[in-house]
Amino acid sequence: MTQNRICVRGVFFDNVTLDEAAHLLRAAARENRSGVSVFTPNSEIVQICLEDPSMREIINGGGMVVPDGIGVVKAARILGTPLKEKVAGVDL
């Protein structure tokens, strides 16, 4: 949903805050855009994506992919491409 995606070990995350993600999803709902998939991978899911390219393809094909874990946020920072914040799926 955003043009600004950050790659963490092959998984591309939207670089958004919780508020920004919620705003984008509300806008999609108002526009009656159906079928917007939202994935909330944590570091364990990123590892699965490393081991299973088909899973990585599915996750990277999501309409919105947000980091549901501080491990992903810390990894992005270590890699020199920081994400704005953790966006937990349950909160979103």
Coordinates of C-alpha atoms in Angstrom, one line a residue:
M1 CA 0.0 0.0 0.0
T2 CA 3.0 2.3 0.4
Q3 CA 5.9 3.0 -1.9
N4 CA 8.3 3.0 1.0
R5 CA 9.2 -0.6 1.8
I6 CA 12.2 -1.7 3.8
C7 CA 13.8 -5.1 3.1
V8 CA 14.7 -7.3 6.1
R9 CA 16.3 -10.5 5.1
G10 CA 14.2 -10.7 1.9
V11 CA 10.9 -9.7 3.4
F12 CA 9.7 -6.2 2.4
F13 CA 7.9 -4.2 5.2
D14 CA 5.9 -1.0 4.8
N15 CA 7.7 1.7 6.8
V16 CA 4.7 3.0 8.6
T17 CA 3.6 3.8 12.1
L18 CA 0.5 2.1 13.6
D19 CA -1.5 5.3 13.0
E20 CA -0.3 5.6 9.4
A21 CA -1.2 1.9 8.8
A22 CA -4.6 2.3 10.3
H23 CA -5.2 5.5 8.2
L24 CA -4.3 3.6 5.0
L25 CA -6.6 0.7 5.8
R26 CA -9.5 3.0 6.6
A27 CA -8.9 4.8 3.3
A28 CA -9.0 1.5 1.5
A29 CA -12.2 0.6 3.2
R30 CA -13.8 3.9 2.4
E31 CA -12.9 3.4 -1.3
N32 CA -14.4 -0.1 -1.1
R33 CA -11.1 -1.7 -2.2
S34 CA -11.7 -5.4 -1.4
G35 CA -9.1 -8.0 -1.1
V36 CA -6.4 -5.9 0.5
S37 CA -4.2 -8.4 2.3
V38 CA -2.4 -7.4 5.5
F39 CA 0.5 -9.5 6.8
T40 CA 2.1 -9.0 10.2
P41 CA 5.3 -11.1 10.2
N42 CA 7.5 -11.3 13.2
S43 CA 11.1 -12.5 13.2
E44 CA 10.1 -16.2 13.2
I45 CA 8.0 -15.6 10.1
V46 CA 10.9 -13.8 8.4
Q47 CA 13.1 -16.9 9.2
I48 CA 10.4 -19.1 7.6
C49 CA 10.5 -16.9 4.5
L50 CA 14.2 -17.4 4.3
E51 CA 13.8 -21.1 4.4
D52 CA 10.7 -21.3 2.1
P53 CA 10.8 -19.0 -1.0
S54 CA 7.1 -19.7 -1.7
M55 CA 6.2 -18.2 1.7
R56 CA 8.4 -15.2 1.1
E57 CA 6.6 -14.7 -2.2
I58 CA 3.2 -14.8 -0.5
I59 CA 4.2 -12.3 2.3
N60 CA 5.9 -9.9 -0.1
G61 CA 2.8 -10.0 -2.3
G62 CA 0.7 -8.5 0.6
G63 CA -1.1 -5.2 0.2
M64 CA 0.4 -4.2 3.5
V65 CA 3.2 -5.9 5.4
V66 CA 4.0 -4.5 8.9
P67 CA 6.6 -5.6 11.5
D68 CA 4.8 -7.4 14.3
G69 CA 7.8 -7.8 16.5
I70 CA 10.6 -5.8 18.0
G71 CA 13.1 -8.2 16.5
V72 CA 12.2 -7.2 13.0
V73 CA 12.5 -3.5 14.0
K74 CA 15.9 -4.0 15.6
A75 CA 17.1 -6.1 12.6
A76 CA 16.1 -3.3 10.2
R77 CA 18.1 -0.8 12.3
I78 CA 21.1 -3.0 12.4
L79 CA 20.9 -3.4 8.6
G80 CA 21.0 0.4 8.3
T81 CA 17.4 0.7 7.1
P82 CA 15.3 1.5 10.2
L83 CA 11.6 1.0 10.3
K84 CA 9.5 3.6 12.1
E85 CA 8.1 1.3 14.7
K86 CA 6.6 -2.1 15.6
V87 CA 3.1 -2.4 14.3
A88 CA 1.5 -5.3 16.1
G89 CA -1.3 -7.0 14.2
V90 CA -3.5 -7.2 17.3
D91 CA -3.3 -3.4 17.7
L92 CA -3.8 -2.8 14.0

